[in-house]
Every structure is written in C-alpha cells, then in structure tokens.
mmCIF file of C-alpha atoms in Angstrom:
data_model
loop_
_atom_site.group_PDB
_atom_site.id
_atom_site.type_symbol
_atom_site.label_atom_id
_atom_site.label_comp_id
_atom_site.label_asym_id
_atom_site.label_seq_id
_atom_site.Cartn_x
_atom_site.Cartn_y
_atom_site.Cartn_z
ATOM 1 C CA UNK A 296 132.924 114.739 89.112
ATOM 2 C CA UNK A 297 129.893 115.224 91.336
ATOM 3 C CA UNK A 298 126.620 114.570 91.987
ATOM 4 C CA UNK A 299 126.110 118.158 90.543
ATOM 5 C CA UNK A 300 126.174 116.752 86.975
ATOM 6 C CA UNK A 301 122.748 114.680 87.530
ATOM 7 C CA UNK A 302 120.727 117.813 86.890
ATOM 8 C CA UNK A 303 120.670 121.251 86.124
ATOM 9 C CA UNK A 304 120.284 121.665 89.650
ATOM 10 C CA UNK A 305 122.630 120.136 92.126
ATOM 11 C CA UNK A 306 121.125 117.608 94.204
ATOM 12 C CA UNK A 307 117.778 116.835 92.084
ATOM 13 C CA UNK A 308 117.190 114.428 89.768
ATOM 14 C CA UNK A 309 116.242 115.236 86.052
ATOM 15 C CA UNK A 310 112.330 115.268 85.756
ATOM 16 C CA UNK A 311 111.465 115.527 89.476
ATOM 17 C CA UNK A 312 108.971 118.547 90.597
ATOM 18 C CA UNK A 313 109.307 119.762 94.323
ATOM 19 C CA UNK A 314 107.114 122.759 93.598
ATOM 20 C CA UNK A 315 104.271 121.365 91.777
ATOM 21 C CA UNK A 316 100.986 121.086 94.117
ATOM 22 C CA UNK A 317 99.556 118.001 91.575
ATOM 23 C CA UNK A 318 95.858 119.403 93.150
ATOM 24 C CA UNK A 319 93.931 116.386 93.508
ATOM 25 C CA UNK A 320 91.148 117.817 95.027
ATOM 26 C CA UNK A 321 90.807 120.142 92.254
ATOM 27 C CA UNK A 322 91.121 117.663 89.835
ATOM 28 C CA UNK A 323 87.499 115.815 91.065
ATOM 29 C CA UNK A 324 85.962 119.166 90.372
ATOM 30 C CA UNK A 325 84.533 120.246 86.917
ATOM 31 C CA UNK A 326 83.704 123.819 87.994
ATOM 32 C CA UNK A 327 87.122 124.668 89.679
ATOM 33 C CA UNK A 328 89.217 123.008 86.874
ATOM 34 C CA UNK A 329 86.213 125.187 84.116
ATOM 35 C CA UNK A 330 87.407 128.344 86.098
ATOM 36 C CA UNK A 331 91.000 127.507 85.824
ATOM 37 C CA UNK A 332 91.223 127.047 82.228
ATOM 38 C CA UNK A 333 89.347 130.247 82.095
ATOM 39 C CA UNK A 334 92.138 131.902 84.570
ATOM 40 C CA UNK A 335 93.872 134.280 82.079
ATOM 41 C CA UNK A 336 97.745 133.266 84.922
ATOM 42 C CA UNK A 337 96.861 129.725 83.221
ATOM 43 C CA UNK A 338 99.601 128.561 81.322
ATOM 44 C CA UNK A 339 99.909 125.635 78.636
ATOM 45 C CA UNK A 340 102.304 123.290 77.412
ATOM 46 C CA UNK A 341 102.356 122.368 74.163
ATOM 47 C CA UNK A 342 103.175 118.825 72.933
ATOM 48 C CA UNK A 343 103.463 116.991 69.442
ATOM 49 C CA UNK A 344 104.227 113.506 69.671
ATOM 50 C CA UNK A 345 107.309 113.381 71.853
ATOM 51 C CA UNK A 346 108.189 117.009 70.706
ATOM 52 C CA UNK A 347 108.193 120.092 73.515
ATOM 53 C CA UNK A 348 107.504 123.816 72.983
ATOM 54 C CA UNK A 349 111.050 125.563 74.298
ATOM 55 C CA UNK A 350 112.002 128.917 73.914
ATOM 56 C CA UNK A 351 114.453 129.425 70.723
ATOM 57 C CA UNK A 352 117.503 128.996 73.125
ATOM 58 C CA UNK A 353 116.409 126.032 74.387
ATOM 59 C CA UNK A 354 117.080 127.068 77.880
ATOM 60 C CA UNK A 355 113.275 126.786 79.381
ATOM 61 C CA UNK A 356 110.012 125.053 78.114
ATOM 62 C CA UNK A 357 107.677 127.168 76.040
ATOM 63 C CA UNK A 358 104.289 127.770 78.083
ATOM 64 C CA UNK A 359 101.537 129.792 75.846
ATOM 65 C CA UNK A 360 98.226 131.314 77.376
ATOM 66 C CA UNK A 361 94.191 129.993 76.869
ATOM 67 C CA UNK A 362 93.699 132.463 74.614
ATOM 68 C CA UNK A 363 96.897 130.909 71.986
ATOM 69 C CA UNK A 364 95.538 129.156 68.915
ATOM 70 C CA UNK A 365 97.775 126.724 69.831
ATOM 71 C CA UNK A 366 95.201 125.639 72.747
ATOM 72 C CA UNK A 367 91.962 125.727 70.873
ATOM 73 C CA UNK A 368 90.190 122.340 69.728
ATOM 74 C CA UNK A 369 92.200 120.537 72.629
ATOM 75 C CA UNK A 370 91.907 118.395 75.239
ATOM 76 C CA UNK A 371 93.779 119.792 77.926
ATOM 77 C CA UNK A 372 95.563 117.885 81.243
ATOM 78 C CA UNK A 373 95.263 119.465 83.911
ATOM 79 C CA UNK A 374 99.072 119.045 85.452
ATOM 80 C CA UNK A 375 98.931 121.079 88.974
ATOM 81 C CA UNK A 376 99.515 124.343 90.302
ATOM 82 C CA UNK A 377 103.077 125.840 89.854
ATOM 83 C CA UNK A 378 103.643 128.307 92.610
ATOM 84 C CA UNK A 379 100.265 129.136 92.495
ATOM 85 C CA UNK A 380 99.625 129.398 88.819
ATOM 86 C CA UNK A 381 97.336 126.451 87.482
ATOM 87 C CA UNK A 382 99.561 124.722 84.289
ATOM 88 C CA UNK A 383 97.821 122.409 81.307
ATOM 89 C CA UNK A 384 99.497 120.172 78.712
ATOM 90 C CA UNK A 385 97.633 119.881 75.384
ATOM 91 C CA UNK A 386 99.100 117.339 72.768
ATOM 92 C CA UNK A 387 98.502 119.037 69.077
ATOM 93 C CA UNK A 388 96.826 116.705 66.096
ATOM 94 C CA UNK A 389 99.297 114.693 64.637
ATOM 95 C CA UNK A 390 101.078 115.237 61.177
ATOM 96 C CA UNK A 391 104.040 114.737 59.463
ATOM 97 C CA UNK A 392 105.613 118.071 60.636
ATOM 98 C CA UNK A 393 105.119 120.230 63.914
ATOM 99 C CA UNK A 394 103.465 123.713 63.515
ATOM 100 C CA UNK A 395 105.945 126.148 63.087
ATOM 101 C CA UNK A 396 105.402 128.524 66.178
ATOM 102 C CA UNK A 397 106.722 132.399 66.114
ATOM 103 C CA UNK A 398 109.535 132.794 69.013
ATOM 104 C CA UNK A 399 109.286 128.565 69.865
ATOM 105 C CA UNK A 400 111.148 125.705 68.716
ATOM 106 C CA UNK A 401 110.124 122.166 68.957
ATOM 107 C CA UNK A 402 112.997 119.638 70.626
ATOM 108 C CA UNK A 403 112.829 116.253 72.614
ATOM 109 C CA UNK A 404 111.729 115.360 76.709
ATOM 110 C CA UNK A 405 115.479 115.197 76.773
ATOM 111 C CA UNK A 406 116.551 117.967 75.494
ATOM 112 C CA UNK A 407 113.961 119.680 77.934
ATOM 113 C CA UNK A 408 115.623 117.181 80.826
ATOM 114 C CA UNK A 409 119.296 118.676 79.672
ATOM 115 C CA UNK A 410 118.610 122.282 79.590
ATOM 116 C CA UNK A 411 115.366 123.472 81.413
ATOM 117 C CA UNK A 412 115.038 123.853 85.357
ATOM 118 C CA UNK A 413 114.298 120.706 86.881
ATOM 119 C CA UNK A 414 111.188 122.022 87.984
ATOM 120 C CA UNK A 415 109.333 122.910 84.268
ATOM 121 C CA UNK A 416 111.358 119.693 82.803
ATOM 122 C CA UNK A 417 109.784 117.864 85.404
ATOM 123 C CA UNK A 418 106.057 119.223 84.225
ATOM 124 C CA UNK A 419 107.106 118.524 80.900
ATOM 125 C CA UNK A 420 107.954 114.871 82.267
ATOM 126 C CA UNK A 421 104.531 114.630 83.763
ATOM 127 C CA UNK A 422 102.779 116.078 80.772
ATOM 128 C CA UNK A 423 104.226 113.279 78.071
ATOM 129 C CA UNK A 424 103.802 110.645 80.320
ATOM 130 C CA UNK A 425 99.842 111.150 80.554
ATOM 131 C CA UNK A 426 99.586 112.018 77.002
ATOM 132 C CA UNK A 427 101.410 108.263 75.905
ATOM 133 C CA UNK A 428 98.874 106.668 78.780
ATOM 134 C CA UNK A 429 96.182 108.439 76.866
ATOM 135 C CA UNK A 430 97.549 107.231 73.554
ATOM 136 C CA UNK A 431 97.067 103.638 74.987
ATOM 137 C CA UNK A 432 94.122 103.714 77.166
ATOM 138 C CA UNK A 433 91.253 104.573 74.628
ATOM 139 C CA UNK A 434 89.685 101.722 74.918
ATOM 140 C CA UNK A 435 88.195 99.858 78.058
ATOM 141 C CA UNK A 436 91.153 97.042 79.233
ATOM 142 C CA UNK A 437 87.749 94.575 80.522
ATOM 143 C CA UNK A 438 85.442 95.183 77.897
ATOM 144 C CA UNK A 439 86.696 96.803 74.517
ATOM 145 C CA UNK A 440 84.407 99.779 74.879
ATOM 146 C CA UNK A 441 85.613 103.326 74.628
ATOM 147 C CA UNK A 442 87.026 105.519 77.108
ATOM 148 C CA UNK A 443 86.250 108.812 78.330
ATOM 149 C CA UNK A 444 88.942 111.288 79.987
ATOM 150 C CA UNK A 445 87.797 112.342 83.443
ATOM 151 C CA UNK A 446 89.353 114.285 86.725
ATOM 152 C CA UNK A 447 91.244 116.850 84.657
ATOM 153 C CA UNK A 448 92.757 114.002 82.193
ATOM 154 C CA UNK A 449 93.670 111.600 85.604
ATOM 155 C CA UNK A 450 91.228 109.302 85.097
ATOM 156 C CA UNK A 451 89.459 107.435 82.419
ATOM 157 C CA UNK A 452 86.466 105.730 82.831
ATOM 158 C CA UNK A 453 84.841 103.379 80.390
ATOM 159 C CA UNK A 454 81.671 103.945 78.230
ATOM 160 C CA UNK A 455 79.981 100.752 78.732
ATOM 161 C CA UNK A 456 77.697 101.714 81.494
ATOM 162 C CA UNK A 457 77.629 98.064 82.079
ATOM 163 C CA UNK A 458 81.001 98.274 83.036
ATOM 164 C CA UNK A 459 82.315 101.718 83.334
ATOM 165 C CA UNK A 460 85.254 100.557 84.879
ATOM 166 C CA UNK A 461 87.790 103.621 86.019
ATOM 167 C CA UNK A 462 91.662 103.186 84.596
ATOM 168 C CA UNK A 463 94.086 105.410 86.475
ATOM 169 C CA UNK A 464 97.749 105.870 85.292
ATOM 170 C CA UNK A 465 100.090 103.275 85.752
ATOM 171 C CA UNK A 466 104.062 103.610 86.778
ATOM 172 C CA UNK A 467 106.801 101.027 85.858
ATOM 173 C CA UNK A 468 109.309 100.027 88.413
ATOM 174 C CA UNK A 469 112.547 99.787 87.412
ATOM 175 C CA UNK A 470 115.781 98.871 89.177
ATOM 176 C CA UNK A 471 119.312 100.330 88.244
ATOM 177 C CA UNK A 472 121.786 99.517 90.034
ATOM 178 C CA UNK A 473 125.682 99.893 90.402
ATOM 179 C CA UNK A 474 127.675 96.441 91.122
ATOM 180 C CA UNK A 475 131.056 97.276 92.954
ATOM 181 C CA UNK A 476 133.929 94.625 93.409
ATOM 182 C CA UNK A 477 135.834 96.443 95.971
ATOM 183 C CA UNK A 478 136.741 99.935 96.461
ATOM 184 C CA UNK A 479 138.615 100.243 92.869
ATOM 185 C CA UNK A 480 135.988 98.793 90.396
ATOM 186 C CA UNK A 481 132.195 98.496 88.859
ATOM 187 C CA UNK A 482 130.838 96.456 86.752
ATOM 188 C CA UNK A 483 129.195 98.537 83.580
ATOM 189 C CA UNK A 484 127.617 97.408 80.270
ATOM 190 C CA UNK A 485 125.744 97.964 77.317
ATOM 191 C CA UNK A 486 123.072 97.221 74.916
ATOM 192 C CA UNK A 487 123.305 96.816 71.146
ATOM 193 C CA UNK A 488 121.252 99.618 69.956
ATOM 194 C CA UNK A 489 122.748 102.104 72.291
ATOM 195 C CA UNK A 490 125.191 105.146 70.803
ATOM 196 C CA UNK A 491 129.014 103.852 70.410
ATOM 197 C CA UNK A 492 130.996 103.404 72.809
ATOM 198 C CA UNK A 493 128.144 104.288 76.025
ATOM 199 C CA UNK A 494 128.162 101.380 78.655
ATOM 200 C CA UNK A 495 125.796 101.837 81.916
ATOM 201 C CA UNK A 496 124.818 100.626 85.021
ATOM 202 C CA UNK A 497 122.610 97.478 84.695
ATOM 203 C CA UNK A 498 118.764 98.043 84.843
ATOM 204 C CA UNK A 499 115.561 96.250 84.929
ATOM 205 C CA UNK A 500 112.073 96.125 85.467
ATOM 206 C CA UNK A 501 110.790 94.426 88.803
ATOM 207 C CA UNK A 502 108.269 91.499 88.228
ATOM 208 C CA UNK A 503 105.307 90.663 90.412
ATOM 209 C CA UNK A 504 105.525 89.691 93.853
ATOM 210 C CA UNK A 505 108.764 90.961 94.124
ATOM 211 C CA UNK A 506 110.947 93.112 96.427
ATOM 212 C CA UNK A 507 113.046 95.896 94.879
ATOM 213 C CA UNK A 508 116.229 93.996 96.422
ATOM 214 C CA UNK A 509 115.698 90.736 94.805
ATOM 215 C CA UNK A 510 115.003 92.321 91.580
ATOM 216 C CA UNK A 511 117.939 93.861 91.928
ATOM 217 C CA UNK A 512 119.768 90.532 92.859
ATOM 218 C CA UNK A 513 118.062 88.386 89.828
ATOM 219 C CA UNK A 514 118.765 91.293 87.549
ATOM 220 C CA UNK A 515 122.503 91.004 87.563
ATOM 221 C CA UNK A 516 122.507 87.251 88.015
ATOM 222 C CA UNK A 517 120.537 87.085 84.698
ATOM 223 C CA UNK A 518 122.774 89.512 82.787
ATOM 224 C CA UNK A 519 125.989 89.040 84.066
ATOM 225 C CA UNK A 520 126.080 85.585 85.781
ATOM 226 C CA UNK A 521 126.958 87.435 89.048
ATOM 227 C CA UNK A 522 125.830 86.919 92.588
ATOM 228 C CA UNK A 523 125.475 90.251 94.781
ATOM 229 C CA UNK A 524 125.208 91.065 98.868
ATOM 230 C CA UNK A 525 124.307 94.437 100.621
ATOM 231 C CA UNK A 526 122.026 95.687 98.615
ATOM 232 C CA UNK A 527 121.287 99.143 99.630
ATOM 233 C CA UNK A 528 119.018 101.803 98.221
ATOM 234 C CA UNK A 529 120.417 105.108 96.761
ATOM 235 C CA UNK A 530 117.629 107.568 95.079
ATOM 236 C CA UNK A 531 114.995 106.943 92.877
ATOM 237 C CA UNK A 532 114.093 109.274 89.164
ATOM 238 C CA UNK A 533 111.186 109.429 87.046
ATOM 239 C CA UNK A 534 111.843 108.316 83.590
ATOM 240 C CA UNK A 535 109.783 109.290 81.409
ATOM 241 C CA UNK A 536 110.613 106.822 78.646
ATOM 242 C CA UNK A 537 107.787 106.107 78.407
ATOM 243 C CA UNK A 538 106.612 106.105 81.847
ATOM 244 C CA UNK A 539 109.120 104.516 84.696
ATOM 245 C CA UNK A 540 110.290 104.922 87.836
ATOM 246 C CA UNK A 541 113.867 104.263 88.438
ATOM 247 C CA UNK A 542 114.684 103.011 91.818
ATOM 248 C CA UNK A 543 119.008 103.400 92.286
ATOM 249 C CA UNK A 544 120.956 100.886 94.238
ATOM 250 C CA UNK A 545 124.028 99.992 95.228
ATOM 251 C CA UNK A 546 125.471 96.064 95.392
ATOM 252 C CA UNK A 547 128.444 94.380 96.078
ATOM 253 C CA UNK A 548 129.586 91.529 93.925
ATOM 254 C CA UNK A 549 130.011 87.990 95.742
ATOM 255 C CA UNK A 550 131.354 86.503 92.805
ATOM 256 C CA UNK A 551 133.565 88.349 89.894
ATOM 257 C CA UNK A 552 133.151 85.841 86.497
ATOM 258 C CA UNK A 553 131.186 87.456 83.868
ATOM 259 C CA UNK A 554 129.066 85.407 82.130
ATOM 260 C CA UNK A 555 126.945 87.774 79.923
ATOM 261 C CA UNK A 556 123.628 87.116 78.706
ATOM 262 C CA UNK A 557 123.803 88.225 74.929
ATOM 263 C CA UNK A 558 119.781 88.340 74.366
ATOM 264 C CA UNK A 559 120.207 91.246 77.262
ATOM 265 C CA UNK A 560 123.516 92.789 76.835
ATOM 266 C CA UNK A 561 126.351 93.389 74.114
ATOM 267 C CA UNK A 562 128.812 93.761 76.454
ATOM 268 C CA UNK A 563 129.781 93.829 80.078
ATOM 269 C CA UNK A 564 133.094 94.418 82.146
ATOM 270 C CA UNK A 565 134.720 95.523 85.187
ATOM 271 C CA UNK A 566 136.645 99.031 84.680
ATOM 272 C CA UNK A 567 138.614 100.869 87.367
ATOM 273 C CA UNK A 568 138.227 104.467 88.508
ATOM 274 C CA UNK A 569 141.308 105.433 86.235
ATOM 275 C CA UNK A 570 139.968 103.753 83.036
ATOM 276 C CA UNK A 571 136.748 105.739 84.127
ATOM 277 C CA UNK A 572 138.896 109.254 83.568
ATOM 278 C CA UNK A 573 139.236 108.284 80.101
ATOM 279 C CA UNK A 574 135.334 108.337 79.099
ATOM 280 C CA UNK A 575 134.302 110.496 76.820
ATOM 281 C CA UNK A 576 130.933 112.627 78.556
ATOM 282 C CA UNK A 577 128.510 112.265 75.810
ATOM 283 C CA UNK A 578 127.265 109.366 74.540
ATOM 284 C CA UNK A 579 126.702 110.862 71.415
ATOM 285 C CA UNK A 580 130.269 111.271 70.820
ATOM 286 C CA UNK A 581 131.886 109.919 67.771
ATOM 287 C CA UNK A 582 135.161 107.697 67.365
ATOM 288 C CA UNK A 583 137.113 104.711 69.437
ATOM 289 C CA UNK A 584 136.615 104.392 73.528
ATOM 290 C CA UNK A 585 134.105 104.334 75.660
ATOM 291 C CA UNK A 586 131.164 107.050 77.157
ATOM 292 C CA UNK A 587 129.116 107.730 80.184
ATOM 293 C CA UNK A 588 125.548 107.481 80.122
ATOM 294 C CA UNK A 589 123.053 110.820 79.907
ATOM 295 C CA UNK A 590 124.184 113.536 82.667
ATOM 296 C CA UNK A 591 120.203 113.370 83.152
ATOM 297 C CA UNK A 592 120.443 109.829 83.993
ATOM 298 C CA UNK A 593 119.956 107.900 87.631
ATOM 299 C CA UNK A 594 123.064 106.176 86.263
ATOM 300 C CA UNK A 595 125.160 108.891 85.627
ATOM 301 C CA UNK A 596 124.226 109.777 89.441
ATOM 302 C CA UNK A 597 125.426 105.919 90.756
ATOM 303 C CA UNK A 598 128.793 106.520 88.421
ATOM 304 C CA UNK A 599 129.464 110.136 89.585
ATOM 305 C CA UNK A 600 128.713 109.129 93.191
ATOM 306 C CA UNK A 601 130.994 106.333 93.307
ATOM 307 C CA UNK A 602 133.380 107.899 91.674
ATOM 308 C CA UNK A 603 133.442 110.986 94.261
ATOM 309 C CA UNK A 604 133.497 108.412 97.276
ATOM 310 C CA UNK A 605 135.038 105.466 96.280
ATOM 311 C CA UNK A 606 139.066 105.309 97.175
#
C-alpha cells in the first residue's frame, strides 16, 4: 500500500483544490461577479441536498452552462475561477426526488471524492459546504432577524439595520490521529453506527483555547485511557461532512492498557502490520473481519503511511 490510495491523485488529499483562484477580490464586486454569471465559459454545479450532478459514468462532476434550466430561479455561489473559467454552485428546491437530468446522474460528495479529479471533487467539496452554512445561517446569530447572502454567497449580513451584523463561514477543527506502540503496532477503533467490521484512527474536534497537540493528547486519553508523547503533525484534509478540517498526526503511546470509553467508542485495540494484511478495503464490505476506513479518508492516509514505513 501507498500513499497513492488517499486520492485519485497520488499525493493529494480527497477534496483539496490547488488550481482554484477562490477570487476574493472579485467576490466584493457586484458588477464583476453580474458579468461573470453572464460569461457564456461560466460553468455551474448543480446540487440537491447532499446529491451532485456527475456525468453517467460517474467519473467527473456534471457542470451545466447559465443558459441550463437547471440554473434559472437560483441563487448562485460564486466558488472561484478554475483555470481561468469562473465556476458557480446552485442548490435546486427541495423535493422528495431529484430532477431527472438528460446525460447526468445524481450520486453523493463521496462518491464525487472516490471517482472525480481531486481538483472538481474539491469544488464540489467547497460548493456543499457553503450551501449547509447557508442552510443554517438564515437567520441573524445576535438578533433573530433575517439574513441576506452577500460577496458572491461568502458573506451574510443581517437585516436588522440595527444590527446588520456580517456572518462569514465557519471551519471545524478536527484532530485524527494515529497512536503507534512501537514499530509493529497501532492502536485503531470504531464507532457503533459505523459499517461492519471498519475500525479507524481516533478523531476529535479541538475545544477552545486549545493547541492541536493537546487535543490530540486529551483525545486518546478520553477514548482509550492512553497517555501519548511526540506528537508530530502529518497533513491536514477538508472534510466536508459537514464542514471540517482534519488536521493528521502521529503519537506514540506512553502507556499500552486500553480502557475504552463506551459513550465514544465500540471498540478499540492494538493490531499488528500482519493482522493489517488481512483487512478487507471497503468498509462497505459484507461478512466476518475487519475493514479500512474510506481510501478518501486522512485516515486511510495515517494507515497506508505507516504501513509503507513502519518495520
């Protein structure tokens, strides 16, 4: 195994854009964001609820032009320029069923995250994460009033000229991190609800007034009863789930007695590299042993990588 099997593309992490230009100048201006909506190069992805436009194989996200019914009676997001070609999101009325859509097909962010470039699946990332900050910001977090999108759908600003308080988008840190006890073992586990058999690096989300490294040090003395040294950062992901960042480390255990917390995890135990060769790849596998996370995941990454260097 490699670090290959993160992405589509060796080397970068599911979701992350190196070729979007996010634009923020353009975003303060009405006119130049008018004129790019108008820009018949403009293209538009198309939500519905947590569903994506892709193209029938699945291989790419779906992107439609202004001039698509698809786009009219919208409120677009303005997402960036993609080598020079200004992309949208628009998020469809809600019903029980997606429009059917000649030569499209509607499938999950992680479906998109599996099969499409990093790049577009990235956009696509972007583009869900606004739309559920939209979902959730309608209404002024001071005052009650409405909101109003502003900046291109960046920015939205309450009604209540009394207040008319700006909310921005907001980012969840999240540490995940892979315990080692030596060169020949790591500590993996698993919540209830996930798909049988799939265990996981530990995660969690970093509280205030906190560094990254004690997060990652109370984390796994909450879950698993364990203390950890050397701490040492290893790559970070947007997740999208609804809207974190994962921030990847690497610890060594100081002390090796489980003791799990059952309102966090299931399950949690040490496994060596060779009881790693027996996972099954997909977590959505059926039948007895045990599975890897997502290939899309930050935690796939930690396993792969340790397994590639470790020993």
């Amino acid at each position: 195994m490699s670090d290959a099997s993160f992405a589509r593309q060796p080397g970068r992490p599911a979701f992350t854009v190196e070729a979007l230009d996010r634009s923020a100048t353009m975003r303060k201006s009405p006119d130049r964001l008018l004129a790019a909506w108008a820009d018949p190069r403009s293209r538009f992805l198309v939500c519905w609820r947590d569903q994506h436009l892709m193209t029938p194989d699945r291989q790419t996200v779906q992107t439609v032009e202004v001039r698509h019914p698809l786009v009219s009676d919208t409120e677009p997001l303005f997402l960036g320029l993609l080598d020079g070609v200004p992309h949208f999101a628009v998020q469809l009325r809600s019903g029980d069923e997606p429009p059917p859509v000649a030569g499209g097909v509607w499938d999950s962010l992680r479906t998109v995250g599996l099969l499409a470039p990093a790049d577009i699946a990235g956009v696509a990332a972007m583009a869900q994460g606004l739309f559920h900050w939209h979902l959730r910001h309608r209404f002024c977090g001071l005052c009650g009033a409405p909101t109003s999108h502003e900046e291109g759908g960046h920015l939205r600003r309450c009604s209540n000229p009394a207040c008319a308080a700006p909310h921005f988008p907001r980012t969840d840190p999240a540490v995940i991190m892979l315990v080692s006890d030596g060169p020949d073992r790591i500590l993996l586990g698993r919540q209830a609800a996930w798909a049988p058999g799939m265990m996981s690096t530990l995660a969690g989300f970093v509280e205030p007034g906190e560094t990254l490294e004690q997060a990652v040090a109370r984390e796994v003395l909450e879950e698993v009863g364990l203390q950890v040294r050397n701490v040492r950062y290893f790559a970070s992901q947007p997740w999208p789930f609804p809207a974190s960042l994962m921030l990847g480390f690497i610890a060594e255990a100081a002390s090796t007695e489980i003791r799990v917390d059952q309102d966090e995890l299931e399950s949690a135990r040490w496994f060596t590299r060779d009881e790693l060769r027996s996972f099954r790849d997909s977590p959505q596998a059926e039948g007895d042993g045990y599975a890897f996370p997502s290939p899309i995941s930050i935690s796939r990454a930690l396993i792969n990588h340790w397994l590639a260097s470790a020993g």
